[in-house]
Amino acid sequence: MLSSTNAITPNGYIRFRDYLQKACGISLSDNKQYLVASRLGKVLEREGFSKIEQLVDALEKYGSSKLKEEVINAMTTNETLWFRDIHPFTILKDRVLPEMTSGPLRIWSAASSTGQEPYSISMVIDEFKSARPGVLKAGEKIVATDICTNILQHAKQGEYDSLAIARGLGPDLQRRYFDKINDLTWKIKPHLSARVEFKYLNLIESFSTLGKFDVIFCRNVLIYFTVDLKLDILKRMHACLKPGGYLFLGGSEALSGLSDYFEIVQCHPVDSLQGQIFIVFPFTFISILYLRAPSE
């Protein structure tokens, strides 16, 4: 086993940090050498690299898509749970969906990780339709994207162990929306997964081909990007929102310098700062919970 301490040299760390930011937008601070060492240790050992510089050389010289994919997969954080922070999902059901019943509903879950967010959205849609028979007759589609290929494959399968199921999901919803495969595994019900389409997407690249959306969830991912890249992504998301559409951000993510694109929507009662919603151009509905795009 190679020494991860010796492998991550100061110069090598700077080179890798620059490569990672250019490749996928993730911006590492000056003191994350331990994180790189822990996540890339197996890659370095398998490839026979004793220094991080050798890995960067291989990534830059040969442009190996497989090696690049493996490195990005290793460096991507995939912390998630069902109905994370709960408030955005409550706002989605009680305030946003009632405005979206006149045509086909399209929702984008960016950085969808192992699928908990898009499947939670699908459950919300299911409960909304059950309470209001006959709504959303034009159908609904959830596009779920992520940069991590391993995670996307997991999400597409829609299978979760008992520990993952228990993170944010009560027993009633578990029985209602999952089929038990065995004592350790549960699978999302087909009518929920049918609404969700998983796609690979790097947010630093164009996503205009995804089309227009009524709602975008981009939560707890922009915190890993530089300020300039964050602004660029939000402006491009603005262009993907229909007039009057909503953009949900994470609780630690704030809008700055985008007053011409979004306006804050105030939602009450607000008992925490977990989640935001924004609306697009020129005013956005933003609250501690969410943003909205101005209507035409």
PDB file of C-alpha atoms in Angstrom:
ATOM      1  CA  MET A   1       0.000   0.000   0.000  1.00  0.00           C
ATOM      2  CA  LEU A   2       1.489   3.341  -1.041  1.00  0.00           C
ATOM      3  CA  SER A   3       1.740   6.161   1.440  1.00  0.00           C
ATOM      4  CA  SER A   4      -1.032   8.632   0.651  1.00  0.00           C
ATOM      5  CA  THR A   5       0.881  11.276   2.611  1.00  0.00           C
ATOM      6  CA  ASN A   6       3.873  11.003   0.311  1.00  0.00           C
ATOM      7  CA  ALA A   7       1.754  10.658  -2.826  1.00  0.00           C
ATOM      8  CA  ILE A   8       0.016  14.030  -2.497  1.00  0.00           C
ATOM      9  CA  THR A   9       2.862  16.502  -2.885  1.00  0.00           C
ATOM     10  CA  PRO A  10       2.172  20.272  -2.649  1.00  0.00           C
ATOM     11  CA  ASN A  11       2.803  20.874  -6.344  1.00  0.00           C
ATOM     12  CA  GLY A  12       0.906  17.748  -7.328  1.00  0.00           C
ATOM     13  CA  TYR A  13      -2.069  18.787  -5.237  1.00  0.00           C
ATOM     14  CA  ILE A  14      -2.214  22.190  -6.954  1.00  0.00           C
ATOM     15  CA  ARG A  15      -2.067  20.544 -10.378  1.00  0.00           C
ATOM     16  CA  PHE A  16      -4.790  18.041  -9.494  1.00  0.00           C
ATOM     17  CA  ARG A  17      -6.978  20.745  -7.965  1.00  0.00           C
ATOM     18  CA  ASP A  18      -6.720  22.781 -11.184  1.00  0.00           C
ATOM     19  CA  TYR A  19      -7.479  19.724 -13.326  1.00  0.00           C
ATOM     20  CA  LEU A  20     -10.534  18.767 -11.260  1.00  0.00           C
ATOM     21  CA  GLN A  21     -11.977  22.267 -11.459  1.00  0.00           C
ATOM     22  CA  LYS A  22     -11.563  22.374 -15.232  1.00  0.00           C
ATOM     23  CA  ALA A  23     -12.987  18.873 -15.643  1.00  0.00           C
ATOM     24  CA  CYS A  24     -16.130  19.135 -13.543  1.00  0.00           C
ATOM     25  CA  GLY A  25     -16.204  22.452 -11.690  1.00  0.00           C
ATOM     26  CA  ILE A  26     -15.418  21.110  -8.215  1.00  0.00           C
ATOM     27  CA  SER A  27     -13.275  23.664  -6.388  1.00  0.00           C
ATOM     28  CA  LEU A  28     -11.060  22.261  -3.624  1.00  0.00           C
ATOM     29  CA  SER A  29      -9.669  24.525  -0.906  1.00  0.00           C
ATOM     30  CA  ASP A  30      -6.007  24.625   0.036  1.00  0.00           C
ATOM     31  CA  ASN A  31      -6.313  22.077   2.847  1.00  0.00           C
ATOM     32  CA  LYS A  32      -8.058  19.120   1.202  1.00  0.00           C
ATOM     33  CA  GLN A  33      -4.975  16.976   0.566  1.00  0.00           C
ATOM     34  CA  TYR A  34      -6.265  14.362   2.996  1.00  0.00           C
ATOM     35  CA  LEU A  35      -9.551  14.126   1.067  1.00  0.00           C
ATOM     36  CA  VAL A  36      -7.759  13.604  -2.256  1.00  0.00           C
ATOM     37  CA  ALA A  37      -5.470  11.009  -0.668  1.00  0.00           C
ATOM     38  CA  SER A  38      -8.340   9.036   0.855  1.00  0.00           C
ATOM     39  CA  ARG A  39     -10.495   9.060  -2.276  1.00  0.00           C
ATOM     40  CA  LEU A  40      -7.795   8.440  -4.880  1.00  0.00           C
ATOM     41  CA  GLY A  41      -5.562   6.059  -2.953  1.00  0.00           C
ATOM     42  CA  LYS A  42      -6.926   2.954  -4.673  1.00  0.00           C
ATOM     43  CA  VAL A  43      -6.718   4.559  -8.117  1.00  0.00           C
ATOM     44  CA  LEU A  44      -3.089   5.579  -7.592  1.00  0.00           C
ATOM     45  CA  GLU A  45      -2.153   2.138  -6.321  1.00  0.00           C
ATOM     46  CA  ARG A  46      -3.883   0.261  -9.124  1.00  0.00           C
ATOM     47  CA  GLU A  47      -2.320   2.452 -11.805  1.00  0.00           C
ATOM     48  CA  GLY A  48       1.112   2.141 -10.196  1.00  0.00           C
ATOM     49  CA  PHE A  49       1.451   5.867  -9.511  1.00  0.00           C
ATOM     50  CA  SER A  50       3.542   6.845  -6.500  1.00  0.00           C
ATOM     51  CA  LYS A  51       2.781  10.563  -6.901  1.00  0.00           C
ATOM     52  CA  ILE A  52      -0.370  12.492  -7.736  1.00  0.00           C
ATOM     53  CA  GLU A  53       1.564  14.254 -10.518  1.00  0.00           C
ATOM     54  CA  GLN A  54       1.729  10.989 -12.437  1.00  0.00           C
ATOM     55  CA  LEU A  55      -2.050  10.714 -12.348  1.00  0.00           C
ATOM     56  CA  VAL A  56      -2.458  14.280 -13.617  1.00  0.00           C
ATOM     57  CA  ASP A  57       0.101  13.581 -16.363  1.00  0.00           C
ATOM     58  CA  ALA A  58      -1.932  10.569 -17.508  1.00  0.00           C
ATOM     59  CA  LEU A  59      -5.203  12.506 -17.418  1.00  0.00           C
ATOM     60  CA  GLU A  60      -3.773  15.417 -19.404  1.00  0.00           C
ATOM     61  CA  LYS A  61      -1.557  13.497 -21.820  1.00  0.00           C
ATOM     62  CA  TYR A  62      -3.757  10.605 -22.818  1.00  0.00           C
ATOM     63  CA  GLY A  63      -7.184  12.032 -22.143  1.00  0.00           C
ATOM     64  CA  SER A  64      -8.377   8.644 -20.920  1.00  0.00           C
ATOM     65  CA  SER A  65     -12.141   8.933 -20.601  1.00  0.00           C
ATOM     66  CA  LYS A  66     -12.256   5.842 -18.376  1.00  0.00           C
ATOM     67  CA  LEU A  67      -9.598   7.180 -15.996  1.00  0.00           C
ATOM     68  CA  LYS A  68     -11.230  10.627 -15.960  1.00  0.00           C
ATOM     69  CA  GLU A  69     -14.604   9.071 -15.206  1.00  0.00           C
ATOM     70  CA  GLU A  70     -13.114   7.034 -12.362  1.00  0.00           C
ATOM     71  CA  VAL A  71     -11.391  10.064 -10.841  1.00  0.00           C
ATOM     72  CA  ILE A  72     -14.558  12.184 -10.997  1.00  0.00           C
ATOM     73  CA  ASN A  73     -16.607   9.342  -9.530  1.00  0.00           C
ATOM     74  CA  ALA A  74     -14.131   9.073  -6.650  1.00  0.00           C
ATOM     75  CA  MET A  75     -14.087  12.814  -5.952  1.00  0.00           C
ATOM     76  CA  THR A  76     -17.856  13.355  -6.132  1.00  0.00           C
ATOM     77  CA  THR A  77     -19.778  13.676  -2.870  1.00  0.00           C
ATOM     78  CA  ASN A  78     -23.046  11.714  -2.896  1.00  0.00           C
ATOM     79  CA  GLU A  79     -24.581  12.448   0.477  1.00  0.00           C
ATOM     80  CA  THR A  80     -28.374  12.315   0.238  1.00  0.00           C
ATOM     81  CA  LEU A  81     -31.567  11.022   1.818  1.00  0.00           C
ATOM     82  CA  TRP A  82     -35.313  10.894   1.183  1.00  0.00           C
ATOM     83  CA  PHE A  83     -37.150  14.236   1.354  1.00  0.00           C
ATOM     84  CA  ARG A  84     -33.931  15.982   2.362  1.00  0.00           C
ATOM     85  CA  ASP A  85     -34.705  19.119   4.422  1.00  0.00           C
ATOM     86  CA  ILE A  86     -38.445  18.346   3.868  1.00  0.00           C
ATOM     87  CA  HIS A  87     -39.489  22.030   3.404  1.00  0.00           C
ATOM     88  CA  PRO A  88     -38.869  22.228  -0.370  1.00  0.00           C
ATOM     89  CA  PHE A  89     -41.014  19.140  -0.911  1.00  0.00           C
ATOM     90  CA  THR A  90     -43.810  20.585   1.192  1.00  0.00           C
ATOM     91  CA  ILE A  91     -43.652  23.839  -0.799  1.00  0.00           C
ATOM     92  CA  LEU A  92     -43.605  21.842  -4.034  1.00  0.00           C
ATOM     93  CA  LYS A  93     -46.812  20.013  -3.118  1.00  0.00           C
ATOM     94  CA  ASP A  94     -48.751  22.821  -1.426  1.00  0.00           C
ATOM     95  CA  ARG A  95     -47.715  25.901  -3.397  1.00  0.00           C
ATOM     96  CA  VAL A  96     -45.938  25.077  -6.642  1.00  0.00           C
ATOM     97  CA  LEU A  97     -47.796  22.089  -8.100  1.00  0.00           C
ATOM     98  CA  PRO A  98     -51.234  23.744  -7.824  1.00  0.00           C
ATOM     99  CA  GLU A  99     -49.928  26.355 -10.288  1.00  0.00           C
ATOM    100  CA  MET A 100     -48.705  23.716 -12.765  1.00  0.00           C
ATOM    101  CA  THR A 101     -51.859  21.795 -13.658  1.00  0.00           C
ATOM    102  CA  SER A 102     -52.684  23.302 -17.048  1.00  0.00           C
ATOM    103  CA  GLY A 103     -50.108  21.474 -19.159  1.00  0.00           C
ATOM    104  CA  PRO A 104     -47.406  18.789 -19.080  1.00  0.00           C
ATOM    105  CA  LEU A 105     -45.216  19.104 -15.989  1.00  0.00           C
ATOM    106  CA  ARG A 106     -41.416  18.936 -16.382  1.00  0.00           C
ATOM    107  CA  ILE A 107     -39.071  18.926 -13.380  1.00  0.00           C
ATOM    108  CA  TRP A 108     -35.279  18.735 -13.431  1.00  0.00           C
ATOM    109  CA  SER A 109     -33.367  17.232 -10.522  1.00  0.00           C
ATOM    110  CA  ALA A 110     -29.755  18.336 -11.038  1.00  0.00           C
ATOM    111  CA  ALA A 111     -27.071  16.424  -9.127  1.00  0.00           C
ATOM    112  CA  SER A 112     -29.583  13.679  -8.395  1.00  0.00           C
ATOM    113  CA  SER A 113     -27.052  11.342  -6.747  1.00  0.00           C
ATOM    114  CA  THR A 114     -28.437   7.869  -5.955  1.00  0.00           C
ATOM    115  CA  GLY A 115     -31.972   8.892  -6.852  1.00  0.00           C
ATOM    116  CA  GLN A 116     -33.532   9.855  -3.538  1.00  0.00           C
ATOM    117  CA  GLU A 117     -34.376  13.393  -4.652  1.00  0.00           C
ATOM    118  CA  PRO A 118     -36.093  12.607  -7.985  1.00  0.00           C
ATOM    119  CA  TYR A 119     -37.930   9.648  -6.486  1.00  0.00           C
ATOM    120  CA  SER A 120     -39.032  11.818  -3.548  1.00  0.00           C
ATOM    121  CA  ILE A 121     -40.362  14.341  -6.079  1.00  0.00           C
ATOM    122  CA  SER A 122     -42.224  11.527  -7.815  1.00  0.00           C
ATOM    123  CA  MET A 123     -43.813  10.559  -4.485  1.00  0.00           C
ATOM    124  CA  VAL A 124     -44.885  14.178  -3.946  1.00  0.00           C
ATOM    125  CA  ILE A 125     -46.503  14.212  -7.389  1.00  0.00           C
ATOM    126  CA  ASP A 126     -48.265  10.947  -6.549  1.00  0.00           C
ATOM    127  CA  GLU A 127     -49.691  12.365  -3.326  1.00  0.00           C
ATOM    128  CA  PHE A 128     -50.710  15.573  -5.082  1.00  0.00           C
ATOM    129  CA  LYS A 129     -52.586  13.666  -7.784  1.00  0.00           C
ATOM    130  CA  SER A 130     -54.250  11.379  -5.240  1.00  0.00           C
ATOM    131  CA  ALA A 131     -55.610  14.387  -3.356  1.00  0.00           C
ATOM    132  CA  ARG A 132     -56.790  16.069  -6.569  1.00  0.00           C
ATOM    133  CA  PRO A 133     -58.137  13.437  -8.972  1.00  0.00           C
ATOM    134  CA  GLY A 134     -57.995  14.490 -12.601  1.00  0.00           C
ATOM    135  CA  VAL A 135     -55.118  16.976 -12.338  1.00  0.00           C
ATOM    136  CA  LEU A 136     -51.941  16.790 -14.420  1.00  0.00           C
ATOM    137  CA  LYS A 137     -53.751  14.983 -17.213  1.00  0.00           C
ATOM    138  CA  ALA A 138     -51.049  16.098 -19.658  1.00  0.00           C
ATOM    139  CA  GLY A 139     -48.508  14.002 -17.765  1.00  0.00           C
ATOM    140  CA  GLU A 140     -45.343  14.668 -15.824  1.00  0.00           C
ATOM    141  CA  LYS A 141     -41.649  13.979 -16.373  1.00  0.00           C
ATOM    142  CA  ILE A 142     -38.698  14.238 -13.994  1.00  0.00           C
ATOM    143  CA  VAL A 143     -35.271  14.516 -15.630  1.00  0.00           C
ATOM    144  CA  ALA A 144     -32.570  13.497 -13.138  1.00  0.00           C
ATOM    145  CA  THR A 145     -28.924  14.231 -13.950  1.00  0.00           C
ATOM    146  CA  ASP A 146     -25.577  13.610 -12.306  1.00  0.00           C
ATOM    147  CA  ILE A 147     -21.898  13.578 -13.255  1.00  0.00           C
ATOM    148  CA  CYS A 148     -21.113  10.335 -11.410  1.00  0.00           C
ATOM    149  CA  THR A 149     -21.717   7.351 -13.709  1.00  0.00           C
ATOM    150  CA  ASN A 150     -21.627   4.754 -10.918  1.00  0.00           C
ATOM    151  CA  ILE A 151     -24.219   6.651  -8.946  1.00  0.00           C
ATOM    152  CA  LEU A 152     -26.474   7.054 -11.989  1.00  0.00           C
ATOM    153  CA  GLN A 153     -26.473   3.295 -12.561  1.00  0.00           C
ATOM    154  CA  HIS A 154     -27.462   2.741  -8.950  1.00  0.00           C
ATOM    155  CA  ALA A 155     -30.232   5.327  -9.217  1.00  0.00           C
ATOM    156  CA  LYS A 156     -31.634   3.791 -12.413  1.00  0.00           C
ATOM    157  CA  GLN A 157     -31.985   0.425 -10.681  1.00  0.00           C
ATOM    158  CA  GLY A 158     -34.065   2.028  -7.948  1.00  0.00           C
ATOM    159  CA  GLU A 159     -33.003  -0.548  -5.370  1.00  0.00           C
ATOM    160  CA  TYR A 160     -31.978   0.382  -1.828  1.00  0.00           C
ATOM    161  CA  ASP A 161     -30.906  -1.490   1.260  1.00  0.00           C
ATOM    162  CA  SER A 162     -32.749  -1.152   4.549  1.00  0.00           C
ATOM    163  CA  LEU A 163     -30.301   1.428   5.915  1.00  0.00           C
ATOM    164  CA  ALA A 164     -30.685   3.712   2.872  1.00  0.00           C
ATOM    165  CA  ILE A 165     -34.473   3.305   2.927  1.00  0.00           C
ATOM    166  CA  ALA A 166     -34.642   4.363   6.578  1.00  0.00           C
ATOM    167  CA  ARG A 167     -32.847   7.677   5.950  1.00  0.00           C
ATOM    168  CA  GLY A 168     -35.766  10.099   5.797  1.00  0.00           C
ATOM    169  CA  LEU A 169     -38.480   7.645   4.801  1.00  0.00           C
ATOM    170  CA  GLY A 170     -41.168   6.572   7.263  1.00  0.00           C
ATOM    171  CA  PRO A 171     -42.598   3.045   7.286  1.00  0.00           C
ATOM    172  CA  ASP A 172     -45.925   4.135   5.743  1.00  0.00           C
ATOM    173  CA  LEU A 173     -44.260   5.624   2.662  1.00  0.00           C
ATOM    174  CA  GLN A 174     -41.889   2.687   2.493  1.00  0.00           C
ATOM    175  CA  ARG A 175     -44.788   0.238   2.244  1.00  0.00           C
ATOM    176  CA  ARG A 176     -46.726   2.472  -0.156  1.00  0.00           C
ATOM    177  CA  TYR A 177     -43.961   3.256  -2.620  1.00  0.00           C
ATOM    178  CA  PHE A 178     -41.563   0.313  -2.487  1.00  0.00           C
ATOM    179  CA  ASP A 179     -41.680  -3.388  -3.220  1.00  0.00           C
ATOM    180  CA  LYS A 180     -39.733  -5.667  -0.920  1.00  0.00           C
ATOM    181  CA  ILE A 181     -37.231  -7.734  -2.912  1.00  0.00           C
ATOM    182  CA  ASN A 182     -35.813  -9.591   0.100  1.00  0.00           C
ATOM    183  CA  ASP A 183     -35.070  -8.932   3.767  1.00  0.00           C
ATOM    184  CA  LEU A 184     -32.330  -6.457   2.860  1.00  0.00           C
ATOM    185  CA  THR A 185     -33.496  -4.811  -0.383  1.00  0.00           C
ATOM    186  CA  TRP A 186     -36.394  -2.610  -1.471  1.00  0.00           C
ATOM    187  CA  LYS A 187     -37.223  -1.415  -5.000  1.00  0.00           C
ATOM    188  CA  ILE A 188     -39.100   1.733  -5.993  1.00  0.00           C
ATOM    189  CA  LYS A 189     -42.516   0.956  -7.486  1.00  0.00           C
ATOM    190  CA  PRO A 190     -42.704   1.047 -11.310  1.00  0.00           C
ATOM    191  CA  HIS A 191     -45.233   3.876 -11.582  1.00  0.00           C
ATOM    192  CA  LEU A 192     -42.857   6.147  -9.625  1.00  0.00           C
ATOM    193  CA  SER A 193     -39.726   5.246 -11.559  1.00  0.00           C
ATOM    194  CA  ALA A 194     -41.598   5.584 -14.876  1.00  0.00           C
ATOM    195  CA  ARG A 195     -41.741   9.364 -14.347  1.00  0.00           C
ATOM    196  CA  VAL A 196     -37.965   9.626 -13.896  1.00  0.00           C
ATOM    197  CA  GLU A 197     -35.373   9.686 -16.681  1.00  0.00           C
ATOM    198  CA  PHE A 198     -31.739   9.537 -15.537  1.00  0.00           C
ATOM    199  CA  LYS A 199     -29.041  11.170 -17.660  1.00  0.00           C
ATOM    200  CA  TYR A 200     -25.333  11.900 -17.374  1.00  0.00           C
ATOM    201  CA  LEU A 201     -24.637  15.636 -17.223  1.00  0.00           C
ATOM    202  CA  ASN A 202     -21.651  17.794 -16.333  1.00  0.00           C
ATOM    203  CA  LEU A 203     -23.050  21.117 -15.119  1.00  0.00           C
ATOM    204  CA  ILE A 204     -20.066  23.080 -16.441  1.00  0.00           C
ATOM    205  CA  GLU A 205     -21.088  22.028 -19.956  1.00  0.00           C
ATOM    206  CA  SER A 206     -24.184  23.033 -21.932  1.00  0.00           C
ATOM    207  CA  PHE A 207     -27.521  21.626 -20.785  1.00  0.00           C
ATOM    208  CA  SER A 208     -29.711  23.497 -23.252  1.00  0.00           C
ATOM    209  CA  THR A 209     -30.672  20.215 -24.944  1.00  0.00           C
ATOM    210  CA  LEU A 210     -32.610  19.208 -21.832  1.00  0.00           C
ATOM    211  CA  GLY A 211     -35.382  21.596 -22.839  1.00  0.00           C
ATOM    212  CA  LYS A 212     -37.573  23.837 -20.691  1.00  0.00           C
ATOM    213  CA  PHE A 213     -38.728  23.088 -17.158  1.00  0.00           C
ATOM    214  CA  ASP A 214     -41.453  24.219 -14.799  1.00  0.00           C
ATOM    215  CA  VAL A 215     -39.305  23.423 -11.750  1.00  0.00           C
ATOM    216  CA  ILE A 216     -35.574  22.877 -11.214  1.00  0.00           C
ATOM    217  CA  PHE A 217     -34.061  21.343  -8.088  1.00  0.00           C
ATOM    218  CA  CYS A 218     -30.356  22.230  -7.817  1.00  0.00           C
ATOM    219  CA  ARG A 219     -29.694  21.690  -4.151  1.00  0.00           C
ATOM    220  CA  ASN A 220     -26.435  21.260  -2.234  1.00  0.00           C
ATOM    221  CA  VAL A 221     -24.195  21.129  -5.305  1.00  0.00           C
ATOM    222  CA  LEU A 222     -23.298  24.748  -6.130  1.00  0.00           C
ATOM    223  CA  ILE A 223     -21.387  24.995  -2.853  1.00  0.00           C
ATOM    224  CA  TYR A 224     -18.593  23.009  -4.523  1.00  0.00           C
ATOM    225  CA  PHE A 225     -18.118  25.534  -7.350  1.00  0.00           C
ATOM    226  CA  THR A 226     -16.387  28.896  -7.608  1.00  0.00           C
ATOM    227  CA  VAL A 227     -18.503  32.050  -7.437  1.00  0.00           C
ATOM    228  CA  ASP A 228     -18.084  32.753 -11.153  1.00  0.00           C
ATOM    229  CA  LEU A 229     -19.024  29.222 -12.174  1.00  0.00           C
ATOM    230  CA  LYS A 230     -21.992  29.244  -9.819  1.00  0.00           C
ATOM    231  CA  LEU A 231     -23.300  32.441 -11.423  1.00  0.00           C
ATOM    232  CA  ASP A 232     -22.791  31.000 -14.893  1.00  0.00           C
ATOM    233  CA  ILE A 233     -24.719  27.841 -14.039  1.00  0.00           C
ATOM    234  CA  LEU A 234     -27.592  29.777 -12.476  1.00  0.00           C
ATOM    235  CA  LYS A 235     -27.879  32.060 -15.490  1.00  0.00           C
ATOM    236  CA  ARG A 236     -28.046  29.043 -17.787  1.00  0.00           C
ATOM    237  CA  MET A 237     -30.636  27.424 -15.531  1.00  0.00           C
ATOM    238  CA  HIS A 238     -32.635  30.624 -15.785  1.00  0.00           C
ATOM    239  CA  ALA A 239     -32.720  30.096 -19.548  1.00  0.00           C
ATOM    240  CA  CYS A 240     -34.074  26.565 -18.986  1.00  0.00           C
ATOM    241  CA  LEU A 241     -36.997  27.687 -16.832  1.00  0.00           C
ATOM    242  CA  LYS A 242     -40.392  28.460 -18.270  1.00  0.00           C
ATOM    243  CA  PRO A 243     -41.885  31.854 -17.341  1.00  0.00           C
ATOM    244  CA  GLY A 244     -43.109  31.590 -13.767  1.00  0.00           C
ATOM    245  CA  GLY A 245     -40.978  28.501 -13.167  1.00  0.00           C
ATOM    246  CA  TYR A 246     -39.288  27.711  -9.872  1.00  0.00           C
ATOM    247  CA  LEU A 247     -35.676  27.007  -8.919  1.00  0.00           C
ATOM    248  CA  PHE A 248     -34.951  25.265  -5.612  1.00  0.00           C
ATOM    249  CA  LEU A 249     -31.523  25.731  -4.034  1.00  0.00           C
ATOM    250  CA  GLY A 250     -29.962  24.297  -0.891  1.00  0.00           C
ATOM    251  CA  GLY A 251     -30.139  26.038   2.462  1.00  0.00           C
ATOM    252  CA  SER A 252     -26.485  27.140   2.380  1.00  0.00           C
ATOM    253  CA  GLU A 253     -26.679  28.451  -1.189  1.00  0.00           C
ATOM    254  CA  ALA A 254     -27.634  32.088  -1.744  1.00  0.00           C
ATOM    255  CA  LEU A 255     -28.200  34.246  -4.802  1.00  0.00           C
ATOM    256  CA  SER A 256     -25.921  37.217  -5.288  1.00  0.00           C
ATOM    257  CA  GLY A 257     -25.657  39.356  -8.385  1.00  0.00           C
ATOM    258  CA  LEU A 258     -28.688  37.773 -10.066  1.00  0.00           C
ATOM    259  CA  SER A 259     -31.467  40.201  -9.183  1.00  0.00           C
ATOM    260  CA  ASP A 260     -32.236  40.634 -12.891  1.00  0.00           C
ATOM    261  CA  TYR A 261     -32.861  36.904 -13.205  1.00  0.00           C
ATOM    262  CA  PHE A 262     -34.538  35.734 -10.001  1.00  0.00           C
ATOM    263  CA  GLU A 263     -36.674  37.033  -7.177  1.00  0.00           C
ATOM    264  CA  ILE A 264     -37.180  35.550  -3.731  1.00  0.00           C
ATOM    265  CA  VAL A 265     -40.478  33.973  -2.809  1.00  0.00           C
ATOM    266  CA  GLN A 266     -41.315  34.350   0.858  1.00  0.00           C
ATOM    267  CA  CYS A 267     -42.993  31.339   2.423  1.00  0.00           C
ATOM    268  CA  HIS A 268     -44.386  31.200   5.909  1.00  0.00           C
ATOM    269  CA  PRO A 269     -44.053  29.790   8.405  1.00  0.00           C
ATOM    270  CA  VAL A 270     -40.296  29.478   7.970  1.00  0.00           C
ATOM    271  CA  ASP A 271     -38.747  27.637  10.883  1.00  0.00           C
ATOM    272  CA  SER A 272     -35.377  26.834   9.344  1.00  0.00           C
ATOM    273  CA  LEU A 273     -33.012  27.920   6.605  1.00  0.00           C
ATOM    274  CA  GLN A 274     -33.096  24.544   4.893  1.00  0.00           C
ATOM    275  CA  GLY A 275     -33.716  24.989   1.198  1.00  0.00           C
ATOM    276  CA  GLN A 276     -34.451  27.852  -1.133  1.00  0.00           C
ATOM    277  CA  ILE A 277     -36.620  28.416  -4.155  1.00  0.00           C
ATOM    278  CA  PHE A 278     -35.914  30.968  -6.852  1.00  0.00           C
ATOM    279  CA  ILE A 279     -37.893  32.231  -9.827  1.00  0.00           C
ATOM    280  CA  VAL A 280     -36.453  33.453 -13.049  1.00  0.00           C
ATOM    281  CA  PHE A 281     -36.156  36.860 -14.787  1.00  0.00           C
ATOM    282  CA  PRO A 282     -36.570  39.564 -14.005  1.00  0.00           C
ATOM    283  CA  PHE A 283     -37.964  38.709 -10.623  1.00  0.00           C
ATOM    284  CA  THR A 284     -37.523  35.434  -8.865  1.00  0.00           C
ATOM    285  CA  PHE A 285     -39.537  33.975  -6.102  1.00  0.00           C
ATOM    286  CA  ILE A 286     -37.013  33.276  -3.406  1.00  0.00           C
ATOM    287  CA  SER A 287     -37.640  32.504   0.135  1.00  0.00           C
ATOM    288  CA  ILE A 288     -35.703  30.722   2.703  1.00  0.00           C
ATOM    289  CA  LEU A 289     -37.310  27.905   0.777  1.00  0.00           C
ATOM    290  CA  TYR A 290     -37.389  28.684  -2.929  1.00  0.00           C
ATOM    291  CA  LEU A 291     -37.102  30.948  -6.030  1.00  0.00           C
ATOM    292  CA  ARG A 292     -39.410  31.523  -8.983  1.00  0.00           C
ATOM    293  CA  ALA A 293     -39.092  32.818 -12.535  1.00  0.00           C
ATOM    294  CA  PRO A 294     -41.257  35.815 -13.369  1.00  0.00           C
ATOM    295  CA  SER A 295     -44.302  35.182 -15.484  1.00  0.00           C
ATOM    296  CA  GLU A 296     -44.616  36.731 -18.922  1.00  0.00           C
TER     297      GLU A 296
END
